[in-house]
Amino acid sequence: MTTMSRRRFTTGIAAALAVLAAPAAAQVTITVNGSGGSLAQTITRIYEEPFTKETGIKVRATAPVSLPKLKAMVESGNVEWDMTELGGSDVIEATKHGWLQPVDWKFVDPDNKLPDIAKRPNAMVTATFSTVLAYRTDKFPAGKGPKSWVDFWNVKDFPGPRALQNSPVGNLEFALLADGVAPDKLYPLDVERAFKKLDQIKDKVTVWWTTGAQHVQLLIDGEVVMTSVWNGRITPLRKEGRPVAITYQGGSLQLSYWGIPKGAKHPKEAMMYMRNRLDPAKGEQFVSAVPYPGFIPGLIERLTPEVARDLPIHPDNVAVQFRFDPEWWAAQRAPLTERWNAWLLQ
Amino acid sequence: MSRRRSVQLALLLGPAVALIGLLFLFPLLGVMKQSLFNPGFTTESLEKLATSPVAAIVLRRTFLLALSVTVLCCVFGYPIAYYLATMSKRWRAFFLYLILLPFWISVLIRTYTWMVLLGREGLVNNALVGIGLIDQPVQMLFTGFAVHLAMVQILLPIMVLTCFAAMVEIDPQLVRAARTLGASPFKAFARVFFPMSIGGAAAGAIICFILSLGFYVTPALLGGRRNIMLANLIDFEVHQTLNWSFASALALVLLAATLILLALFRLVAPERRLHG
């Protein structure tokens, strides 16, 4: 303090603090939870890196999508995520328990261009995807692969081990379609009839998968000749030249959402990122790599016919699928899961 | 105990006790609490435990699987340990090394390796089809057979080493004495060696059984729809049905079974010392 005046010292401290504080203000990092896998790299390239360049906000991606984790975070008050992906019935469950905070639609969609189907008070549709029937083209004569859930159940003309997801959700619908129920007459599901139909195929299903990576591996390894899959996982396999194909016939068209957990640390920045995800030019790049389109205004018009044809929401594909009903499942999930487990063990 | 000694003891044991208390016992209390409070006191989960058909089937299958895996480990492990205990010291070190080797490979990797070997287009099926022994691949993966095979392979070294430790303490002179007194080789083994080694075998069996009860990854990846173990059901209740209270109640069953078996283990263990 002898060589430096008090004032100079104070200014020095202030300057130092300003230097320290400036990057801290710009260096907000939001944690965005998604499905991970090869998808995450595409999202980093198309959305996260440009977003950081434009706004200075860093994006840390985590995975996987997990309702139990959301529950644990909100209930313990230690919320790590600023935004998370959620399935349709997850959003209903999370809304019921108050685990999500409202989305400021005036900020995210100021011109009100998003269709109503894409907006909930506390969640935005991020993607549409389908659970569909996939099969190994090399295990059947050319052009003679399974075309529907009726064929999936037909083990005589389409022999070989099969896989299905270890969950009643979706499988009950597939069983009813295989039993001749019309796609628009599915809900409310005839549960007894569905389980009866599932009894017929039970022993031909050698694996009941739990993750997307698993069903891909089962097909590639030749463990099964056909399985239910998430449509987006098969597109990259086909690009690699693997002998796999999907049919949208009887597919389950579903929505997945972005939600902001209650108690998230950067809700404002998360909503900026949400708004950023609605850019049609980036959407075009994304959908060309991964066929999971959202309801981004002006997106479909930009796509080439080949890319559009592969999407779950292409009119031709919508026409042969059924619209999955998350509301029905949100109420029935717990008792039916219990019954499903008992059924599997027998 | 002198004051100095107790300070020493506190210093030596303190960190371990603190670690276990903080990171194991404290969360465990939370799990116990969750099974009884939701949020108010309720016996709902315990009632469900008693009445749920799924829990009953899974509990029974978990114990049966653990039992059959343990029996297989005894059948294969005991002779190996006997052979090790009676061979020359130089060869013994080599074979012990071979038995320890799998311990350096994680259970997950060993489980995946079985998937590569047992798959429909895996090494074993391709070889059998290749030499014309079978026409169609045999379904080995996603069966109880695969679960048994992998669990025995993972647990066998533990069984062998526990038996071996008991057997090397047996004085070979005793068996020789029985022989000089006129016992046949079988009788000398059955009346002298076997009773002295049975404590080690029992200890090994209890360890194998306890470890089997908690298996998760192996049955999840290699088993079929019937090979659901308690740990898999707990996982399902946590992740799929979000019924954490019931999951906690299931976890308590596993804990209680383990504690009872550990008490048994303590009954078996001192007996071994008497003979050794």
Coordinates of C-alpha atoms in Angstrom, one line a residue:
Chain A
M1 CA 0.0 0.0 0.0
T2 CA 3.0 2.3 0.1
T3 CA 3.7 2.5 -3.6
M4 CA 0.1 2.2 -4.7
S5 CA -2.5 4.7 -3.8
R6 CA -5.7 3.5 -2.2
R7 CA -7.8 4.6 -5.2
R8 CA -5.5 2.9 -7.7
F9 CA -5.7 -0.3 -5.7
T10 CA -9.6 -0.1 -5.6
T11 CA -9.8 0.5 -9.4
G12 CA -7.4 -2.4 -9.9
I13 CA -9.6 -4.7 -7.9
A14 CA -12.7 -3.5 -9.7
A15 CA -11.0 -4.1 -13.1
A16 CA -9.9 -7.5 -12.0
L17 CA -13.4 -8.4 -10.9
A18 CA -14.8 -7.1 -14.2
V19 CA -12.4 -9.3 -16.1
L20 CA -13.4 -12.2 -14.0
A21 CA -17.1 -11.4 -14.2
A22 CA -17.4 -10.8 -17.9
P23 CA -16.7 -14.3 -19.1
A24 CA -18.8 -15.7 -16.3
A25 CA -21.8 -13.8 -17.5
A26 CA -21.3 -14.9 -21.1
Q27 CA -20.3 -18.5 -20.2
V28 CA -23.7 -19.8 -19.1
T29 CA -23.8 -23.5 -19.8
I30 CA -27.2 -25.1 -20.1
T31 CA -27.6 -28.9 -19.6
V32 CA -29.9 -30.5 -22.2
N33 CA -30.9 -34.1 -21.7
G34 CA -31.7 -36.2 -24.7
S35 CA -31.6 -39.7 -26.1
G36 CA -27.9 -39.8 -26.7
G37 CA -26.3 -42.3 -29.1
S38 CA -25.2 -41.4 -32.6
L39 CA -28.1 -38.9 -32.6
A40 CA -26.2 -36.7 -30.1
Q41 CA -23.3 -36.1 -32.5
T42 CA -25.7 -34.9 -35.2
I43 CA -27.4 -32.6 -32.7
T44 CA -24.1 -31.2 -31.5
R45 CA -23.0 -30.4 -35.1
I46 CA -26.3 -28.9 -36.3
Y47 CA -27.8 -27.2 -33.3
E48 CA -25.5 -26.9 -30.2
E49 CA -22.3 -25.6 -31.8
P50 CA -24.0 -22.9 -33.9
F51 CA -26.1 -21.9 -30.9
T52 CA -23.0 -21.4 -28.8
K53 CA -21.5 -19.3 -31.6
E54 CA -24.6 -17.1 -31.9
T55 CA -25.4 -16.6 -28.2
G56 CA -22.2 -17.5 -26.2
I57 CA -24.3 -20.0 -24.2
K58 CA -22.7 -23.4 -24.0
V59 CA -24.7 -26.6 -24.3
R60 CA -23.9 -29.7 -22.3
A61 CA -25.7 -32.7 -23.6
T62 CA -26.6 -35.6 -21.3
A63 CA -28.5 -38.8 -21.8
P64 CA -30.7 -40.9 -21.6
V65 CA -34.2 -39.7 -21.3
S66 CA -35.5 -40.8 -17.9
L67 CA -38.6 -39.9 -16.0
P68 CA -37.3 -41.4 -12.8
K69 CA -34.3 -39.1 -13.0
L70 CA -36.5 -36.1 -13.5
K71 CA -38.6 -37.1 -10.5
A72 CA -35.5 -37.5 -8.4
M73 CA -34.1 -34.1 -9.4
V74 CA -37.3 -32.1 -8.8
E75 CA -38.1 -33.9 -5.6
S76 CA -34.6 -33.5 -4.2
G77 CA -34.3 -29.9 -5.4
N78 CA -31.0 -30.7 -7.1
V79 CA -32.0 -30.0 -10.7
E80 CA -29.1 -30.7 -13.1
W81 CA -31.1 -30.4 -16.4
D82 CA -32.2 -27.1 -17.9
M83 CA -34.3 -28.9 -20.5
T84 CA -35.1 -32.6 -21.1
E85 CA -36.6 -34.7 -23.8
L86 CA -39.8 -36.6 -22.8
G87 CA -42.1 -39.1 -24.3
G88 CA -45.8 -38.4 -24.8
S89 CA -47.1 -40.2 -21.7
D90 CA -44.0 -39.0 -19.7
V91 CA -45.2 -35.4 -20.3
I92 CA -48.7 -36.3 -19.0
E93 CA -47.1 -38.0 -15.9
A94 CA -44.7 -35.1 -15.3
T95 CA -47.5 -32.6 -15.6
K96 CA -49.7 -34.5 -13.2
H97 CA -46.9 -34.4 -10.6
G98 CA -45.8 -30.8 -11.4
W99 CA -42.3 -31.7 -12.4
L100 CA -42.3 -29.2 -15.4
Q101 CA -42.5 -25.4 -15.5
P102 CA -44.5 -23.5 -18.1
V103 CA -43.1 -22.6 -21.5
D104 CA -43.3 -18.9 -22.3
W105 CA -44.8 -19.3 -25.8
K106 CA -44.8 -15.5 -26.4
F107 CA -41.0 -15.8 -26.3
V108 CA -40.4 -19.2 -28.0
D109 CA -43.0 -18.8 -30.8
P110 CA -43.7 -15.0 -30.9
D111 CA -45.4 -15.1 -34.3
N112 CA -47.6 -18.1 -33.3
K113 CA -46.5 -20.1 -36.3
L114 CA -46.3 -23.5 -34.5
P115 CA -49.4 -25.7 -35.0
D116 CA -51.4 -26.4 -31.8
I117 CA -50.4 -30.0 -31.9
A118 CA -46.8 -29.0 -31.2
K119 CA -47.6 -26.9 -28.1
R120 CA -48.5 -27.8 -24.5
P121 CA -48.5 -25.3 -21.7
N122 CA -45.3 -26.9 -20.4
A123 CA -43.8 -28.7 -23.3
M124 CA -42.9 -28.4 -27.0
V125 CA -42.9 -31.2 -29.6
T126 CA -39.3 -31.8 -30.5
A127 CA -39.8 -34.7 -32.9
T128 CA -42.2 -37.2 -34.3
F129 CA -41.1 -40.8 -34.5
S130 CA -42.7 -44.2 -35.2
T131 CA -42.4 -47.6 -33.7
V132 CA -42.5 -49.8 -36.8
L133 CA -41.9 -53.3 -38.0
A134 CA -38.3 -53.9 -39.3
Y135 CA -36.9 -57.1 -40.8
R136 CA -33.8 -58.6 -42.4
T137 CA -34.3 -58.5 -46.2
D138 CA -31.7 -61.3 -46.7
K139 CA -33.7 -63.7 -44.5
F140 CA -36.7 -63.7 -46.9
P141 CA -37.0 -64.2 -50.7
A142 CA -36.7 -60.9 -52.6
G143 CA -39.8 -58.7 -52.0
K144 CA -41.4 -61.3 -49.8
G145 CA -40.6 -59.8 -46.4
P146 CA -43.3 -59.2 -43.8
K147 CA -45.6 -56.3 -44.7
S148 CA -47.7 -55.9 -41.5
W149 CA -48.3 -57.1 -38.0
V150 CA -50.5 -59.9 -39.5
D151 CA -47.3 -61.2 -41.1
F152 CA -45.3 -60.7 -37.9
W153 CA -47.8 -63.1 -36.2
N154 CA -47.6 -65.5 -39.2
V155 CA -44.7 -67.8 -38.2
K156 CA -45.5 -70.3 -41.0
D157 CA -44.9 -68.1 -44.0
F158 CA -42.4 -65.8 -42.2
P159 CA -40.3 -68.2 -40.1
G160 CA -37.5 -67.2 -37.7
P161 CA -37.1 -65.7 -34.2
R162 CA -38.6 -62.3 -33.4
A163 CA -38.1 -59.5 -30.9
L164 CA -40.5 -57.0 -29.3
Q165 CA -40.1 -54.3 -26.7
N166 CA -40.4 -55.3 -23.1
S167 CA -43.4 -53.2 -22.5
P168 CA -47.1 -53.4 -23.0
V169 CA -47.1 -49.9 -24.6
G170 CA -47.4 -50.3 -28.3
N171 CA -47.4 -54.1 -28.3
L172 CA -51.0 -54.3 -27.3
E173 CA -51.9 -52.1 -30.3
F174 CA -49.8 -54.3 -32.6
A175 CA -51.5 -57.4 -31.3
L176 CA -54.9 -55.9 -32.0
L177 CA -54.0 -54.8 -35.5
A178 CA -52.7 -58.3 -36.2
D179 CA -56.1 -59.6 -34.9
G180 CA -57.9 -57.4 -37.4
V181 CA -58.9 -54.3 -35.4
A182 CA -59.1 -51.2 -37.6
P183 CA -56.3 -48.6 -36.8
D184 CA -58.9 -45.9 -36.0
K185 CA -60.9 -48.2 -33.7
L186 CA -58.0 -49.2 -31.4
Y187 CA -58.7 -47.0 -28.4
P188 CA -59.8 -47.7 -25.8
L189 CA -57.8 -50.9 -26.2
D190 CA -59.4 -54.3 -25.8
V191 CA -56.8 -55.5 -23.3
E192 CA -58.1 -59.1 -23.0
R193 CA -58.1 -59.6 -26.7
A194 CA -54.6 -58.1 -27.1
F195 CA -53.1 -60.5 -24.5
K196 CA -54.9 -63.4 -26.0
K197 CA -53.3 -62.5 -29.4
L198 CA -49.9 -62.0 -27.8
D199 CA -50.1 -65.5 -26.3
Q200 CA -49.9 -66.9 -29.9
I201 CA -46.5 -65.2 -30.6
K202 CA -45.0 -65.3 -27.1
D203 CA -42.7 -68.3 -27.6
K204 CA -41.5 -67.1 -31.1
V205 CA -40.3 -63.9 -29.5
T206 CA -36.8 -64.8 -28.2
V207 CA -35.9 -61.4 -27.0
W208 CA -37.8 -58.6 -25.3
W209 CA -35.7 -55.5 -25.9
T210 CA -35.4 -52.5 -23.7
T211 CA -33.3 -50.0 -25.6
G212 CA -32.9 -48.7 -29.2
A213 CA -29.3 -49.8 -29.4
Q214 CA -30.4 -53.3 -28.5
H215 CA -32.9 -53.8 -31.3
V216 CA -30.4 -52.6 -33.8
Q217 CA -27.8 -55.1 -32.5
L218 CA -30.3 -57.9 -32.6
L219 CA -31.1 -57.3 -36.3
I220 CA -27.4 -56.9 -37.3
D221 CA -26.3 -60.0 -35.4
G222 CA -29.0 -62.0 -37.0
E223 CA -30.4 -62.9 -33.6
V224 CA -33.9 -62.2 -34.9
V225 CA -35.3 -61.9 -38.4
M226 CA -37.9 -59.2 -37.5
T227 CA -38.6 -56.8 -34.6
S228 CA -40.4 -53.7 -33.6
V229 CA -38.0 -50.7 -33.9
W230 CA -37.8 -46.9 -33.7
N231 CA -37.8 -45.8 -37.3
G232 CA -34.8 -43.4 -37.0
R233 CA -32.4 -46.2 -35.9
I234 CA -32.8 -48.1 -39.2
T235 CA -32.1 -45.2 -41.6
P236 CA -28.4 -45.1 -40.8
L237 CA -28.2 -48.9 -41.1
R238 CA -29.6 -48.8 -44.6
K239 CA -27.1 -46.0 -45.5
E240 CA -24.3 -48.4 -44.3
G241 CA -25.7 -51.0 -46.8
R242 CA -27.1 -53.4 -44.1
P243 CA -29.9 -55.8 -45.3
V244 CA -32.7 -54.2 -43.2
A245 CA -35.9 -52.6 -44.1
I246 CA -39.0 -51.2 -42.3
T247 CA -42.6 -51.0 -43.1
Y248 CA -44.8 -48.1 -41.8
Q249 CA -47.9 -50.3 -42.1
G250 CA -49.4 -50.5 -38.6
G251 CA -46.7 -48.2 -37.2
S252 CA -47.3 -46.3 -34.0
L253 CA -46.9 -42.6 -34.7
Q254 CA -45.7 -40.8 -31.5
L255 CA -44.5 -37.4 -30.4
S256 CA -41.6 -36.5 -28.2
Y257 CA -41.3 -33.3 -26.3
W258 CA -38.9 -30.8 -24.7
G259 CA -39.8 -29.7 -21.2
I260 CA -38.1 -27.5 -18.6
P261 CA -37.9 -29.1 -15.2
K262 CA -39.3 -27.2 -12.2
G263 CA -36.3 -25.6 -10.4
A264 CA -34.1 -25.6 -13.6
K265 CA -31.2 -23.1 -13.1
H266 CA -31.4 -21.5 -16.6
P267 CA -35.0 -21.6 -17.8
K268 CA -34.6 -18.4 -19.9
E269 CA -31.5 -19.7 -21.8
A270 CA -33.3 -23.1 -22.2
M271 CA -36.2 -21.3 -23.9
M272 CA -33.7 -19.5 -26.2
Y273 CA -32.3 -22.9 -27.2
M274 CA -35.9 -24.2 -27.7
R275 CA -36.6 -21.3 -30.0
N276 CA -33.3 -22.0 -31.8
R277 CA -34.4 -25.5 -32.5
L278 CA -37.3 -24.2 -34.6
D279 CA -35.0 -22.9 -37.4
P280 CA -36.2 -24.5 -40.6
A281 CA -32.8 -24.5 -42.3
K282 CA -31.2 -26.4 -39.4
G283 CA -34.3 -28.6 -39.3
E284 CA -33.7 -29.5 -42.9
Q285 CA -30.1 -30.5 -42.2
F286 CA -31.1 -32.5 -39.2
V287 CA -34.0 -34.4 -40.8
S288 CA -31.7 -35.3 -43.8
A289 CA -29.5 -37.1 -41.3
V290 CA -32.1 -38.4 -38.8
P291 CA -35.7 -38.9 -39.8
Y292 CA -37.2 -37.5 -36.7
P293 CA -39.0 -34.3 -37.8
G294 CA -40.8 -31.8 -35.5
F295 CA -43.5 -29.5 -36.5
I296 CA -41.1 -26.7 -37.6
P297 CA -43.0 -24.3 -39.8
G298 CA -41.7 -24.4 -43.3
L299 CA -39.6 -27.5 -42.9
I300 CA -41.4 -30.0 -45.1
E301 CA -41.4 -27.6 -48.1
R302 CA -37.6 -27.6 -48.0
L303 CA -37.0 -31.3 -48.2
T304 CA -36.2 -33.5 -51.2
P305 CA -38.8 -36.1 -52.0
E306 CA -36.5 -39.0 -51.0
V307 CA -35.9 -37.5 -47.5
A308 CA -39.6 -36.7 -47.1
R309 CA -40.7 -40.1 -48.1
D310 CA -38.7 -41.7 -45.2
L311 CA -40.4 -39.5 -42.5
P312 CA -43.0 -40.7 -40.1
I313 CA -45.2 -37.7 -40.9
H314 CA -45.1 -38.1 -44.7
P315 CA -48.8 -38.3 -45.8
D316 CA -48.3 -41.8 -47.3
N317 CA -46.8 -43.0 -44.0
V318 CA -49.4 -41.2 -41.8
A319 CA -52.1 -42.9 -43.8
V320 CA -51.1 -46.5 -42.9
Q321 CA -50.1 -45.8 -39.2
F322 CA -52.2 -45.3 -36.1
R323 CA -51.9 -42.3 -33.9
F324 CA -50.6 -43.4 -30.5
D325 CA -52.7 -42.2 -27.6
P326 CA -50.6 -41.2 -24.6
E327 CA -53.6 -40.1 -22.6
W328 CA -55.1 -43.6 -22.6
W329 CA -51.7 -45.0 -21.6
A330 CA -51.0 -42.5 -18.8
A331 CA -54.0 -43.8 -16.9
Q332 CA -53.5 -47.5 -17.7
R333 CA -49.7 -47.9 -17.6
A334 CA -49.1 -49.0 -14.0
P335 CA -51.7 -51.8 -13.8
L336 CA -51.0 -53.0 -17.4
T337 CA -47.2 -53.1 -16.8
E338 CA -47.9 -55.2 -13.7
R339 CA -50.0 -57.6 -15.8
W340 CA -47.4 -57.5 -18.6
N341 CA -44.6 -58.6 -16.2
A342 CA -46.7 -61.5 -14.8
W343 CA -47.6 -62.5 -18.4
L344 CA -44.0 -62.5 -19.5
L345 CA -42.9 -64.7 -16.5
Q346 CA -45.5 -67.4 -17.2
Chain B
M1 CA -7.7 -51.5 26.2
S2 CA -5.2 -48.7 26.8
R3 CA -6.1 -45.2 25.8
R4 CA -3.3 -45.2 23.2
R5 CA -4.6 -48.3 21.7
S6 CA -8.1 -47.0 21.3
V7 CA -6.8 -43.8 19.6
Q8 CA -4.9 -46.1 17.3
L9 CA -7.9 -48.1 16.5
A10 CA -10.1 -45.0 15.9
L11 CA -7.4 -43.7 13.5
L12 CA -7.2 -47.0 11.7
L13 CA -10.8 -47.8 11.5
G14 CA -12.3 -44.3 11.4
P15 CA -12.0 -43.6 7.7
A16 CA -13.5 -47.0 6.7
V17 CA -16.4 -46.7 9.2
A18 CA -17.1 -43.1 8.1
L19 CA -17.0 -44.1 4.4
I20 CA -19.3 -47.0 4.9
G21 CA -21.6 -45.1 7.2
L22 CA -21.9 -42.1 4.9
L23 CA -22.0 -43.8 1.6
F24 CA -23.6 -47.1 2.4
L25 CA -25.5 -47.2 5.7
F26 CA -27.0 -43.7 5.4
P27 CA -28.5 -44.3 1.9
L28 CA -29.6 -47.7 3.0
L29 CA -31.6 -46.1 5.8
G30 CA -33.2 -43.9 3.1
V31 CA -34.1 -47.0 1.1
M32 CA -35.7 -48.6 4.2
K33 CA -37.6 -45.4 4.9
Q34 CA -38.9 -45.3 1.4
S35 CA -40.4 -48.7 1.7
L36 CA -42.5 -47.7 4.7
F37 CA -43.3 -44.0 4.1
N38 CA -44.9 -42.7 0.9
P39 CA -44.9 -39.9 2.2
G40 CA -46.8 -40.9 5.4
F41 CA -46.4 -44.2 7.1
T42 CA -47.9 -47.0 5.0
T43 CA -47.6 -50.8 4.8
E44 CA -48.8 -50.7 1.2
S45 CA -45.5 -51.8 -0.3
L46 CA -45.0 -54.6 2.2
E47 CA -48.6 -55.8 1.5
K48 CA -47.9 -55.7 -2.2
L49 CA -44.7 -57.7 -1.6
A50 CA -46.8 -60.4 0.1
T51 CA -49.6 -60.4 -2.5
S52 CA -48.0 -59.6 -5.8
P53 CA -47.8 -62.7 -8.0
V54 CA -44.8 -61.2 -9.9
A55 CA -42.8 -60.7 -6.8
A56 CA -43.5 -64.2 -5.6
I57 CA -42.5 -65.8 -8.9
V58 CA -39.3 -63.6 -9.2
L59 CA -38.3 -64.3 -5.6
R60 CA -38.7 -68.1 -6.1
R61 CA -36.8 -68.1 -9.4
T62 CA -34.0 -65.9 -8.0
F63 CA -33.4 -68.3 -5.1
L64 CA -33.7 -71.4 -7.4
L65 CA -31.3 -69.9 -9.9
A66 CA -28.8 -69.0 -7.1
L67 CA -29.1 -72.5 -5.7
S68 CA -28.5 -74.3 -9.0
V69 CA -25.6 -72.0 -9.9
T70 CA -24.1 -72.7 -6.4
V71 CA -24.5 -76.4 -6.8
L72 CA -22.8 -76.3 -10.2
C73 CA -20.0 -74.2 -8.7
C74 CA -19.5 -76.8 -5.9
V75 CA -19.5 -79.7 -8.4
F76 CA -16.9 -78.2 -10.7
G77 CA -15.0 -76.1 -8.1
Y78 CA -14.3 -78.7 -5.4
P79 CA -12.4 -81.2 -7.7
I80 CA -10.4 -78.3 -9.2
A81 CA -9.4 -77.0 -5.7
Y82 CA -8.5 -80.6 -4.6
Y83 CA -6.4 -81.0 -7.7
L84 CA -4.7 -77.7 -7.0
A85 CA -4.1 -78.5 -3.3
T86 CA -2.4 -81.8 -4.1
M87 CA -0.2 -80.8 -7.0
S88 CA 3.5 -79.6 -6.9
K89 CA 4.0 -76.1 -5.7
R90 CA 5.5 -74.9 -9.1
W91 CA 2.5 -76.0 -11.2
R92 CA 0.2 -74.8 -8.5
A93 CA 1.3 -71.2 -8.9
F94 CA 0.8 -71.4 -12.6
F95 CA -2.7 -72.8 -12.4
L96 CA -3.7 -70.4 -9.6
Y97 CA -2.6 -67.6 -12.0
L98 CA -4.9 -69.1 -14.7
I99 CA -7.8 -69.2 -12.3
L100 CA -7.3 -65.6 -11.1
L101 CA -6.9 -64.3 -14.7
P102 CA -10.7 -63.8 -15.4
F103 CA -10.9 -61.5 -12.3
W104 CA -9.1 -58.9 -14.3
I105 CA -11.9 -58.8 -16.9
S106 CA -15.1 -57.1 -16.0
V107 CA -18.3 -59.1 -15.6
L108 CA -19.9 -56.9 -18.3
I109 CA -17.3 -57.8 -20.8
R110 CA -17.4 -61.5 -20.0
T111 CA -21.2 -61.4 -20.4
Y112 CA -20.8 -59.7 -23.8
T113 CA -18.3 -62.3 -24.8
W114 CA -20.8 -65.0 -24.1
M115 CA -23.2 -63.2 -26.4
V116 CA -20.6 -63.4 -29.2
L117 CA -20.0 -67.1 -28.6
L118 CA -23.6 -68.3 -28.1
G119 CA -25.5 -66.2 -30.7
R120 CA -27.4 -67.7 -33.5
E121 CA -24.7 -66.6 -35.9
G122 CA -22.1 -66.8 -33.1
L123 CA -18.9 -68.9 -33.0
V124 CA -20.3 -72.0 -31.4
N125 CA -23.3 -72.3 -33.7
N126 CA -21.3 -71.5 -36.8
A127 CA -18.7 -74.1 -35.9
L128 CA -21.4 -76.8 -35.2
V129 CA -23.2 -76.0 -38.5
G130 CA -19.9 -75.8 -40.3
I131 CA -18.8 -79.4 -39.3
G132 CA -22.3 -80.6 -40.1
L133 CA -23.3 -81.6 -36.6
I134 CA -26.5 -79.5 -36.8
D135 CA -28.5 -78.1 -39.7
Q136 CA -30.1 -75.1 -38.0
P137 CA -28.5 -72.9 -35.3
V138 CA -29.5 -73.9 -31.8
Q139 CA -31.1 -71.2 -29.6
M140 CA -28.6 -70.8 -26.8
L141 CA -28.6 -67.1 -26.2
F142 CA -31.6 -65.7 -24.2
T143 CA -32.1 -69.0 -22.4
G144 CA -31.6 -70.2 -18.8
F145 CA -28.7 -72.3 -20.1
A146 CA -26.7 -69.2 -21.1
V147 CA -27.4 -67.5 -17.7
H148 CA -26.2 -70.6 -15.9
L149 CA -23.1 -71.0 -18.1
A150 CA -22.0 -67.3 -17.6
M151 CA -22.8 -67.2 -13.9
V152 CA -20.9 -70.4 -13.2
Q153 CA -17.9 -69.1 -15.2
I154 CA -18.0 -65.8 -13.3
L155 CA -18.3 -67.4 -9.8
L156 CA -16.2 -70.5 -10.2
P157 CA -12.9 -68.8 -9.3
I158 CA -14.3 -67.6 -6.0
M159 CA -15.5 -71.2 -5.2
V160 CA -12.1 -72.7 -6.2
L161 CA -10.1 -70.2 -4.2
T162 CA -12.2 -70.6 -1.0
C163 CA -12.0 -74.4 -1.2
F164 CA -8.4 -74.3 -2.0
A165 CA -7.6 -72.0 1.0
A166 CA -9.2 -74.6 3.3
M167 CA -7.5 -77.6 1.6
V168 CA -3.9 -76.3 1.8
E169 CA -4.3 -76.1 5.5
I170 CA -5.0 -79.8 5.8
D171 CA -1.8 -81.7 6.8
P172 CA -1.1 -84.3 4.0
Q173 CA 0.4 -86.5 6.7
L174 CA -3.0 -87.2 8.1
V175 CA -4.2 -88.7 4.8
R176 CA -1.0 -90.7 4.6
A177 CA -1.5 -91.9 8.2
A178 CA -5.0 -93.1 7.3
R179 CA -3.5 -95.0 4.4
T180 CA -0.8 -96.7 6.4
L181 CA -3.5 -97.7 8.9
G182 CA -5.2 -99.6 6.1
A183 CA -7.7 -97.2 4.7
S184 CA -8.4 -97.4 0.9
P185 CA -7.6 -94.2 -1.1
F186 CA -11.3 -93.5 -1.3
K187 CA -11.9 -94.1 2.4
A188 CA -8.9 -92.0 3.4
F189 CA -10.4 -89.2 1.3
A190 CA -14.0 -89.6 2.5
R191 CA -13.2 -90.1 6.3
V192 CA -10.1 -87.8 6.7
F193 CA -9.8 -85.2 3.9
F194 CA -13.4 -84.5 3.0
P195 CA -14.6 -83.7 6.6
M196 CA -11.7 -81.3 7.0
S197 CA -12.4 -79.5 3.7
I198 CA -16.1 -79.3 4.0
G199 CA -16.0 -76.0 6.0
G200 CA -14.2 -74.3 3.2
A201 CA -16.5 -75.7 0.6
A202 CA -19.5 -74.5 2.6
A203 CA -18.1 -71.1 3.0
G204 CA -17.4 -70.9 -0.8
A205 CA -21.0 -72.1 -1.5
I206 CA -22.5 -69.4 0.8
I207 CA -20.4 -66.7 -0.9
C208 CA -21.4 -67.9 -4.4
F209 CA -25.1 -68.0 -3.3
I210 CA -25.0 -64.5 -1.9
L211 CA -23.3 -63.1 -5.0
S212 CA -25.7 -65.0 -7.2
L213 CA -28.7 -63.5 -5.5
G214 CA -27.6 -60.0 -6.6
F215 CA -26.8 -60.7 -10.2
Y216 CA -28.2 -58.2 -12.6
V217 CA -26.4 -57.7 -15.9
T218 CA -25.8 -61.3 -16.8
P219 CA -29.5 -62.4 -16.6
A220 CA -30.6 -59.1 -18.2
L221 CA -28.4 -59.7 -21.3
L222 CA -28.2 -63.4 -21.6
G223 CA -31.6 -64.6 -20.2
G224 CA -35.0 -65.0 -21.8
R225 CA -38.3 -63.6 -20.5
R226 CA -38.4 -66.1 -17.7
N227 CA -34.9 -65.4 -16.3
I228 CA -35.8 -62.3 -14.4
M229 CA -34.0 -62.0 -11.1
L230 CA -34.8 -59.8 -8.1
A231 CA -32.3 -57.1 -9.1
N232 CA -33.9 -56.9 -12.6
L233 CA -37.3 -56.5 -11.0
I234 CA -36.0 -53.7 -8.7
D235 CA -34.6 -52.0 -11.8
F236 CA -37.9 -52.4 -13.6
E237 CA -39.9 -50.9 -10.6
V238 CA -37.5 -47.9 -10.4
H239 CA -37.4 -47.2 -14.2
Q240 CA -40.6 -48.3 -15.7
T241 CA -43.4 -48.2 -13.1
L242 CA -41.7 -45.5 -10.9
N243 CA -42.9 -47.4 -7.8
W244 CA -39.8 -46.7 -5.7
S245 CA -41.5 -47.6 -2.5
F246 CA -42.1 -51.2 -3.8
A247 CA -38.6 -51.3 -5.3
S248 CA -37.2 -50.4 -1.8
A249 CA -39.3 -53.2 -0.2
L250 CA -37.8 -55.7 -2.8
A251 CA -34.3 -54.4 -2.0
L252 CA -35.0 -55.1 1.7
V253 CA -35.8 -58.7 0.9
L254 CA -32.5 -59.1 -0.8
L255 CA -30.7 -57.4 2.1
A256 CA -32.4 -59.6 4.7
A257 CA -31.6 -62.8 2.7
T258 CA -27.9 -61.7 2.5
L259 CA -27.7 -60.9 6.2
I260 CA -29.2 -64.3 7.2
L261 CA -26.7 -66.0 4.9
L262 CA -23.8 -64.0 6.3
A263 CA -24.9 -65.1 9.8
L264 CA -24.8 -68.7 8.5
F265 CA -21.3 -68.0 7.0
R266 CA -20.1 -67.0 10.5
L267 CA -21.4 -70.3 11.9
V268 CA -19.5 -72.2 9.2
A269 CA -16.3 -70.3 9.2
P270 CA -15.0 -70.9 12.8
E271 CA -15.5 -74.7 12.3
R272 CA -12.9 -74.5 9.6
R273 CA -10.4 -73.0 12.0
L274 CA -10.9 -75.8 14.4
H275 CA -10.0 -78.4 11.9
G276 CA -7.2 -76.4 10.3

